Coordinates of C-alpha atoms in Angstrom, one line a residue:
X1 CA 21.5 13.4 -5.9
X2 CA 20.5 17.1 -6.0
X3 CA 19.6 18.8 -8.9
X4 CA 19.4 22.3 -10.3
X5 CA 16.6 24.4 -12.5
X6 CA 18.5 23.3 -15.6
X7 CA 17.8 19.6 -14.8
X8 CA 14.1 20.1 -13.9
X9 CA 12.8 17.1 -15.9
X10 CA 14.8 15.1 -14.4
X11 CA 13.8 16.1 -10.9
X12 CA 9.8 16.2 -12.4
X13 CA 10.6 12.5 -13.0
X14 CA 12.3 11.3 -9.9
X15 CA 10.4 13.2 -7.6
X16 CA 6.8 14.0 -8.8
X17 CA 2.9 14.5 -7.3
X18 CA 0.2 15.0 -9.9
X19 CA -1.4 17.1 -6.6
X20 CA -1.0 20.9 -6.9
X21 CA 1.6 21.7 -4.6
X22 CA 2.2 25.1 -5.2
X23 CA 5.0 24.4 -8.0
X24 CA 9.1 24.0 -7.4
X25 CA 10.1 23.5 -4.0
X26 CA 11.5 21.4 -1.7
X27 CA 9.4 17.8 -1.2
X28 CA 8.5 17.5 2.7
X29 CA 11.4 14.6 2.9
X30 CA 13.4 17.2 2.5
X31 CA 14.9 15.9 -0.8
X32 CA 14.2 16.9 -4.8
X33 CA 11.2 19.0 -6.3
X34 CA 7.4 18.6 -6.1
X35 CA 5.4 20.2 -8.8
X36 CA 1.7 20.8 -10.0
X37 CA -1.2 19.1 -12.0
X38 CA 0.0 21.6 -14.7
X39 CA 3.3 20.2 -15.4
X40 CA 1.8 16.3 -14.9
X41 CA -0.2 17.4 -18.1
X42 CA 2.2 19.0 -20.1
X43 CA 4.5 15.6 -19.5
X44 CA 2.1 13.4 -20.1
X45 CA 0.3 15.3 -23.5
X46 CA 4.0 15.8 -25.0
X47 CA 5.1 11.6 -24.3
X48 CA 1.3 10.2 -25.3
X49 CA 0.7 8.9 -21.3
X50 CA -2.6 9.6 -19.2
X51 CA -0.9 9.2 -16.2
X52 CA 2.2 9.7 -14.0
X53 CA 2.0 7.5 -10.8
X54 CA 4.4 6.6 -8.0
X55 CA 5.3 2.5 -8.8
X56 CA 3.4 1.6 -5.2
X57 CA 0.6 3.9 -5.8
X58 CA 0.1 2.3 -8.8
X59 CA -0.6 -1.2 -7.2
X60 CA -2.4 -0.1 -4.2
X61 CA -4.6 2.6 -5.8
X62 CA -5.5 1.1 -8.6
X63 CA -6.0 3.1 -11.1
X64 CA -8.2 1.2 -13.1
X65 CA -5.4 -1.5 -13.6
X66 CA -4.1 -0.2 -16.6
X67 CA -5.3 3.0 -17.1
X68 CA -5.4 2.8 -21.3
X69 CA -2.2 1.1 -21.0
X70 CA -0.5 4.3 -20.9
X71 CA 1.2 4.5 -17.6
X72 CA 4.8 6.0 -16.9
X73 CA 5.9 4.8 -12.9
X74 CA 7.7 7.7 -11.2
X75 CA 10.0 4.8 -9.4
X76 CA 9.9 4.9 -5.2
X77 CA 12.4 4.3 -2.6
X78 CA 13.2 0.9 -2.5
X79 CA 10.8 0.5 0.9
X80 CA 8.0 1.0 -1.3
X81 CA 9.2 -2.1 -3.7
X82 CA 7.2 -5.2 -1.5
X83 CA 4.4 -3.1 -0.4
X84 CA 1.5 -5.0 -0.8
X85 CA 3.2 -7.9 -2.6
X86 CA 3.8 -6.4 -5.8
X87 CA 5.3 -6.5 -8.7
X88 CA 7.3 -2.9 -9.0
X89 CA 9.8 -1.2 -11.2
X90 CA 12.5 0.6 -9.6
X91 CA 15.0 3.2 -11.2
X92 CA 18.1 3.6 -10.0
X93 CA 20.4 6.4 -10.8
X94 CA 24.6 6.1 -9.7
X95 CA 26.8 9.3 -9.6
X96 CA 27.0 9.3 -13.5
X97 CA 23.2 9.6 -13.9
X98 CA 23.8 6.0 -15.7
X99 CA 20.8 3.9 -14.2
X100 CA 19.7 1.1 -14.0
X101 CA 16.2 -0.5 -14.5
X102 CA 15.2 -3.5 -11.9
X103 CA 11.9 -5.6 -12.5
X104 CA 10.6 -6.8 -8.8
X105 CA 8.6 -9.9 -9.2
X106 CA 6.4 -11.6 -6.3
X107 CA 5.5 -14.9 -7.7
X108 CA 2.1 -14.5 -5.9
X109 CA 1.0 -11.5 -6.7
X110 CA -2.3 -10.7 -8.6
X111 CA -0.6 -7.7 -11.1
X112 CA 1.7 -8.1 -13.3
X113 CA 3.5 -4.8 -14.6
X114 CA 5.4 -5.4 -17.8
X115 CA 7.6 -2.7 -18.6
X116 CA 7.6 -1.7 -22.1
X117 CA 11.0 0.7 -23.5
X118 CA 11.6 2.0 -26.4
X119 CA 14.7 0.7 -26.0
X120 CA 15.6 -3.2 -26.8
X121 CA 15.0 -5.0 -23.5
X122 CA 16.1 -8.7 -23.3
X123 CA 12.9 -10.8 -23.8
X124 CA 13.7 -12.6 -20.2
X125 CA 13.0 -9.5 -18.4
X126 CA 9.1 -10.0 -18.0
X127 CA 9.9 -13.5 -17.1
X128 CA 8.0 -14.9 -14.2
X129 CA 10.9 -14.8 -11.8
X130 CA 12.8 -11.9 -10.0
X131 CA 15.4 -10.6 -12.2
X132 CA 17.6 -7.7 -12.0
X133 CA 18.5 -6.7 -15.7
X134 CA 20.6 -3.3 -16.2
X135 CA 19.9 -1.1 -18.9
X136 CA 22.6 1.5 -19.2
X137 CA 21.6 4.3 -22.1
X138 CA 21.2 7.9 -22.8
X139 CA 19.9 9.6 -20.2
X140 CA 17.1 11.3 -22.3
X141 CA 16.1 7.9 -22.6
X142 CA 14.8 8.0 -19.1
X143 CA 11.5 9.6 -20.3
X144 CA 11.1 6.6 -22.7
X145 CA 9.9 3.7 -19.7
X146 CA 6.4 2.7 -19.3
X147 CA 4.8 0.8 -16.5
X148 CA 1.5 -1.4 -18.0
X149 CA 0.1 -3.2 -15.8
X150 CA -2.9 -6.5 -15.9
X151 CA -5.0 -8.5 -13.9
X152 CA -4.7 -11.8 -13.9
X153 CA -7.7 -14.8 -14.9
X154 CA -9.1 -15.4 -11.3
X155 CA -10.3 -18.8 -10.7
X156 CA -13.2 -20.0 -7.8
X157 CA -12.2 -23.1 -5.9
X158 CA -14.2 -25.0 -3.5
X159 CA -13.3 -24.4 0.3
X160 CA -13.4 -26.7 3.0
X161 CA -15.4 -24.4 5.8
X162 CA -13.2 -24.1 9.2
X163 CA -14.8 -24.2 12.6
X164 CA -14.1 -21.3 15.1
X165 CA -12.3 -23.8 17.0
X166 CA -9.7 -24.4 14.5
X167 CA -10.0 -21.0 12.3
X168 CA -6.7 -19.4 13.5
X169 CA -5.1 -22.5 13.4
X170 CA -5.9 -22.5 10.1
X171 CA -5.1 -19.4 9.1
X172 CA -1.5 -19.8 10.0
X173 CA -1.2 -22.8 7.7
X174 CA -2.2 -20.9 4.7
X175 CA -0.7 -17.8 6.1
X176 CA 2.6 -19.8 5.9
X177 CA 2.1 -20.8 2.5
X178 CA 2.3 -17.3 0.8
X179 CA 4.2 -14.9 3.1
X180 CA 7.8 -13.9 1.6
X181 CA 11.1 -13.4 2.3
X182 CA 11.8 -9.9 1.7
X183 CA 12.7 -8.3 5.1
X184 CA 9.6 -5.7 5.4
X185 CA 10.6 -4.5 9.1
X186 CA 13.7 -2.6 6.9
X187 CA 10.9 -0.9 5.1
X188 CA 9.0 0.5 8.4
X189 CA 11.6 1.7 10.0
X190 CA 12.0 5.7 10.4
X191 CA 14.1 6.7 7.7
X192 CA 17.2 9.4 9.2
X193 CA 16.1 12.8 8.9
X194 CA 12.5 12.0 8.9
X195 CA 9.7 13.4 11.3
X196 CA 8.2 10.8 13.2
X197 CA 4.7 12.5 12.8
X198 CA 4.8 12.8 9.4
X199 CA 6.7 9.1 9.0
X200 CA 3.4 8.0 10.6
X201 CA 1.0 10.0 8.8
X202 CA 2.4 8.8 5.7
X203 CA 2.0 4.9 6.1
X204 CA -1.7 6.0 8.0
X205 CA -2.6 7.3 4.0
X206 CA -0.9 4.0 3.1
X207 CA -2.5 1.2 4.9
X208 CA -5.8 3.3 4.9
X209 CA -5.8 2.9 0.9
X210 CA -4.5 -0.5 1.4
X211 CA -7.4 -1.8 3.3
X212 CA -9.9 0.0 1.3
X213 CA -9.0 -1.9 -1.9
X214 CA -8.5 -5.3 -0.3
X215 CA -12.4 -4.5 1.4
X216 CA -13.5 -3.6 -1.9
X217 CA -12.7 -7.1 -3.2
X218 CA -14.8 -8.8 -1.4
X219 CA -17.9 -6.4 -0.4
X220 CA -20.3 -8.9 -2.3
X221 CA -19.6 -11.6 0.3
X222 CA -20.0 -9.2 3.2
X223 CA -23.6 -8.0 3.2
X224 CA -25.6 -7.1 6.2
X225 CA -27.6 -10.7 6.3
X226 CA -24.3 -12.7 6.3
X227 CA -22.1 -10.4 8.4
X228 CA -25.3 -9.4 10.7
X229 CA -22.5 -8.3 13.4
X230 CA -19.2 -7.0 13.0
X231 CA -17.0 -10.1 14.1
X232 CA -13.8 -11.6 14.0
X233 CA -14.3 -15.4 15.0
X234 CA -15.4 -15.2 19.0
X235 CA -14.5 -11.2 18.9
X236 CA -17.3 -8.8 18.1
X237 CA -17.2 -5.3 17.9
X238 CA -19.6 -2.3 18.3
X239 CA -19.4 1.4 16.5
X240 CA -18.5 3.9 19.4
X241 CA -18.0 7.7 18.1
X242 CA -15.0 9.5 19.8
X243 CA -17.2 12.3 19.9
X244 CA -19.9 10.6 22.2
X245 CA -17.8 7.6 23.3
X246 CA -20.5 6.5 25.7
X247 CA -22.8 5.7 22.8
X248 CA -22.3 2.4 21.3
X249 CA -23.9 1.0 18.4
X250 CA -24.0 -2.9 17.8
X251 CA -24.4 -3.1 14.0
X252 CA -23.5 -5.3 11.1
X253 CA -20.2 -5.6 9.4
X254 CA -20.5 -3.5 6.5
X255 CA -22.0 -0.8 8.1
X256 CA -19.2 -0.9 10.8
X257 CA -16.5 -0.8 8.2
X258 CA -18.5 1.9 6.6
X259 CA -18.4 4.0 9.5
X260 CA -15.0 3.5 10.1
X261 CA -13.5 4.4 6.5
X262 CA -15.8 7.2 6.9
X263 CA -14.0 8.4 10.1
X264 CA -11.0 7.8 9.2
X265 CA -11.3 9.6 5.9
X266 CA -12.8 12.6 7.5
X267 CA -9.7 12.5 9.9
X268 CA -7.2 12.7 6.7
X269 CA -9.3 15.6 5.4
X270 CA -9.0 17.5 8.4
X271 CA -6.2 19.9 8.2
X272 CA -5.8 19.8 12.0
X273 CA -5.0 16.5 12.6
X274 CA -3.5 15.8 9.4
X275 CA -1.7 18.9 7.9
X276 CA -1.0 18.6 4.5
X277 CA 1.6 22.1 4.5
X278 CA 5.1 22.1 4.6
X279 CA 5.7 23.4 7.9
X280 CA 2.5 22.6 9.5
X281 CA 2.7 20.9 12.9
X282 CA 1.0 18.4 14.2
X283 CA -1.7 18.2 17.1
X284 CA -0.3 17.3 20.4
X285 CA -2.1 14.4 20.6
X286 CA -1.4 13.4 17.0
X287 CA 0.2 9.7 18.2
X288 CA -3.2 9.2 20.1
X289 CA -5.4 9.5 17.1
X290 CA -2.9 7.6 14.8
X291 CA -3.2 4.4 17.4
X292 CA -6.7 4.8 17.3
X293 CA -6.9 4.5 13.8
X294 CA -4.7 1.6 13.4
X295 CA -6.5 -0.2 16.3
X296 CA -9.7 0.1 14.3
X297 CA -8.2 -0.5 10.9
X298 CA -6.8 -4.2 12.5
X299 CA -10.3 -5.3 12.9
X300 CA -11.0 -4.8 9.1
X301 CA -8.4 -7.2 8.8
X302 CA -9.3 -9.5 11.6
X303 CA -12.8 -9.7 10.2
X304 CA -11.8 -10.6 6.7
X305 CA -9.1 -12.9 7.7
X306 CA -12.3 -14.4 10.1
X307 CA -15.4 -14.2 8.0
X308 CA -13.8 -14.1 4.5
X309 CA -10.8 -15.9 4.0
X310 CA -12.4 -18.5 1.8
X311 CA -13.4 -15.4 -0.6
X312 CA -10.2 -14.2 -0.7
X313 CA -9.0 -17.9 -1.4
X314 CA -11.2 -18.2 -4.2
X315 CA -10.3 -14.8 -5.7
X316 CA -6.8 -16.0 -5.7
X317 CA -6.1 -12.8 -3.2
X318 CA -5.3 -14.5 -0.1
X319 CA -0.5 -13.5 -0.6
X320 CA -2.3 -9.9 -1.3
X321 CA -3.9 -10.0 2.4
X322 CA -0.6 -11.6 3.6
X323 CA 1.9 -8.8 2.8
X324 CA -0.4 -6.2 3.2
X325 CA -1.3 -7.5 6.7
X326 CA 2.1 -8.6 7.4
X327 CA 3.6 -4.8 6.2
X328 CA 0.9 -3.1 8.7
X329 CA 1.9 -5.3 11.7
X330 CA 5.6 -4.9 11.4
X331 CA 4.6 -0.9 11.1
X332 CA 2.5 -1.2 14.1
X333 CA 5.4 -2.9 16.0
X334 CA 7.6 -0.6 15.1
X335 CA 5.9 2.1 16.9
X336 CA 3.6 0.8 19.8
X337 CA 0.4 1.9 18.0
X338 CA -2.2 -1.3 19.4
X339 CA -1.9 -2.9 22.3
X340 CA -1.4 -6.5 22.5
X341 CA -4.6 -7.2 24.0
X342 CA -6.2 -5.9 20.7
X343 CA -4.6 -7.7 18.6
X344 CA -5.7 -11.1 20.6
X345 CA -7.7 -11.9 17.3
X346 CA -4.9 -12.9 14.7
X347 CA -2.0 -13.2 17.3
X348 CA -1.3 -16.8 15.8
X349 CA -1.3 -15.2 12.6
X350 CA 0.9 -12.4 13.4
X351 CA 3.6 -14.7 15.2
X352 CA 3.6 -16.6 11.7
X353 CA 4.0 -13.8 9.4
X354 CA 6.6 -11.8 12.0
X355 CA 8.9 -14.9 12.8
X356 CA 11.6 -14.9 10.6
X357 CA 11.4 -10.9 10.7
X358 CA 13.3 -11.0 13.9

């Protein structure tokens, strides 16, 4: 759909970014309206909210789960809807502006968003299943949907401890257990129209954030005296800095992972490999850096999917890691960005979760 100036909260809603980007204009997608922090506020003051938030971003970013309980979803491509196994709203709008509202469940999933309207909505729409329930109404009534979102309880289990003999073997028996159905290698592929550069730069941001949060979850078991080297199973790694690549450091997990995010995020925040204007190209050797990122992101997941599975098992996050994991490797087929012998780690594990992806 396009719009025009007339139909500007419209547009603020469909397409938004609480980021200053200079106003009205034309998204870099190529499709709908970006605007400021300034009209973010006055939305959000004039409808009671704290914050506006993309459905995905809301899961993988956090935002203090629930944010007051105040929390309006600006609803994403459908691509975005099984990212990181959870539980999304989506708004859909047909050639009448009549839309219709679509609660995306993942039984596994550790949030559950509730949508609240002001609206009646049939009681069986935050039931623990997928639904698809249409709600057809005045369109003013867009403004009137609310995304709240909690955590569940998470229980601690006792773990039978694997031996590095059978760990992978392992892995993709529980792995098998929790992975879905919904076709993720759909949601990697380039969408028409779309720069490949910025396609990848995107889902970089993405999986960056991703694996940052999923980290977070379980820094408590990963400490320098029980991760004393950065490890996956019979694999260990040492820090090398592109800038001086013959300088390796051997040091322990967390300060490996530590240097990594660090890397990375210095890479985001620099303009030159990662330009955040419209019109801005890319380096020449932007593909380079992007598969060197990946490569190194991989062996987050390799070491937690190694060394910390039973955490993740007892936090009730292991279908989190799954879909996450299982999104980034169908990304990372998609577009050649680690070589197979890298991935040797989890390649059991990858062969489970890609299988019926085919």
């Amino acid at each position: 759909l396009s719009f025009n100036s007339s139909q500007g909260p419209m547009c603020d809603l469909l397409w938004s970014d609480p980021d200053d980007r200079g106003g009205w204009g034309i998204s870099p997608r190529g499709a709908g309206y970006t605007f400021g922090q300034d009209i973010a506020e006055t939305f959000n003051h004039t409808n009671g909210l704290s914050l506006i938030s993309r459905a995905h971003q809301l899961v993988m970013e956090g935002y203090n789960w629930c944010h007051d309980r105040q929390v309006v979803t600006i609803f994403s491509a459908p691509n975005y809807c099984y990212r990181c196994g959870n539980q999304a709203a989506i708004m859909e709008l047909d050639d009448l502006l009549t839309h219709s509202l679509y609660n995306i469940f993942i039984e596994w999933t550790l949030i559950e968003i509730f949508c609240s309207l002001l609206f009646e909505v049939p009681s069986v729409f935050s039931n623990h299943c997928r639904k698809n329930i249409p709600i057809h109404c005045a369109e003013d009534e867009l403004f009137s949907v609310c995304c709240f979102c909690s955590l569940r309880n998470k229980t601690h289990k006792q773990q039978k401890k694997a031996t590095d003999d059978n760990k992978q073997q392992e892995l993709v028996n529980k792995v098998s257990a929790t992975i879905g159905s919904g076709n993720l290698r759909l949601a990697v592929v380039l969408p028409e129209g779309e720069d490949l550069n910025e396609w990848v730069a995107a889902n970089i941001c993405d999986f960056f954030n991703q694996i940052s949060m999923l980290y977070g979850t379980i820094t408590e078991f990963c400490t320098s005296e029980r991760c004393a080297v950065m490890s996956a199973g019979p694999f260990e790694y040492v820090w090398t800095d592109c800038s001086n690549p013959k300088r390796s450091i051997k040091c322990s997990a967390p300060q490996y992972i530590d240097f990594l995010m660090t890397w990375i995020q210095d890479k985001l925040d620099d303009e030159s490999v990662f330009p955040s204007k419209i019109g801005v190209p890319f380096p020449a050797n932007f593909m380079e850096v992007a598969r060197t990122i990946m490569k190194r992101l991989f062996r987050i997941y390799a070491h937690i999917y190694y060394q910390h599975f039973e955490n993740v098992e007892r936090l009730k996050e292991e279908a989190h890691l799954n879909t996450s994991f299982k999104h980034f490797i169908l990304f990372v087929q998609e577009f050649n960005l680690i070589e197979d012998k890298d991935l040797q780690p989890l390649q059991e594990v990858i062969e489970r979760l890609t299988s019926k992806e085919r």
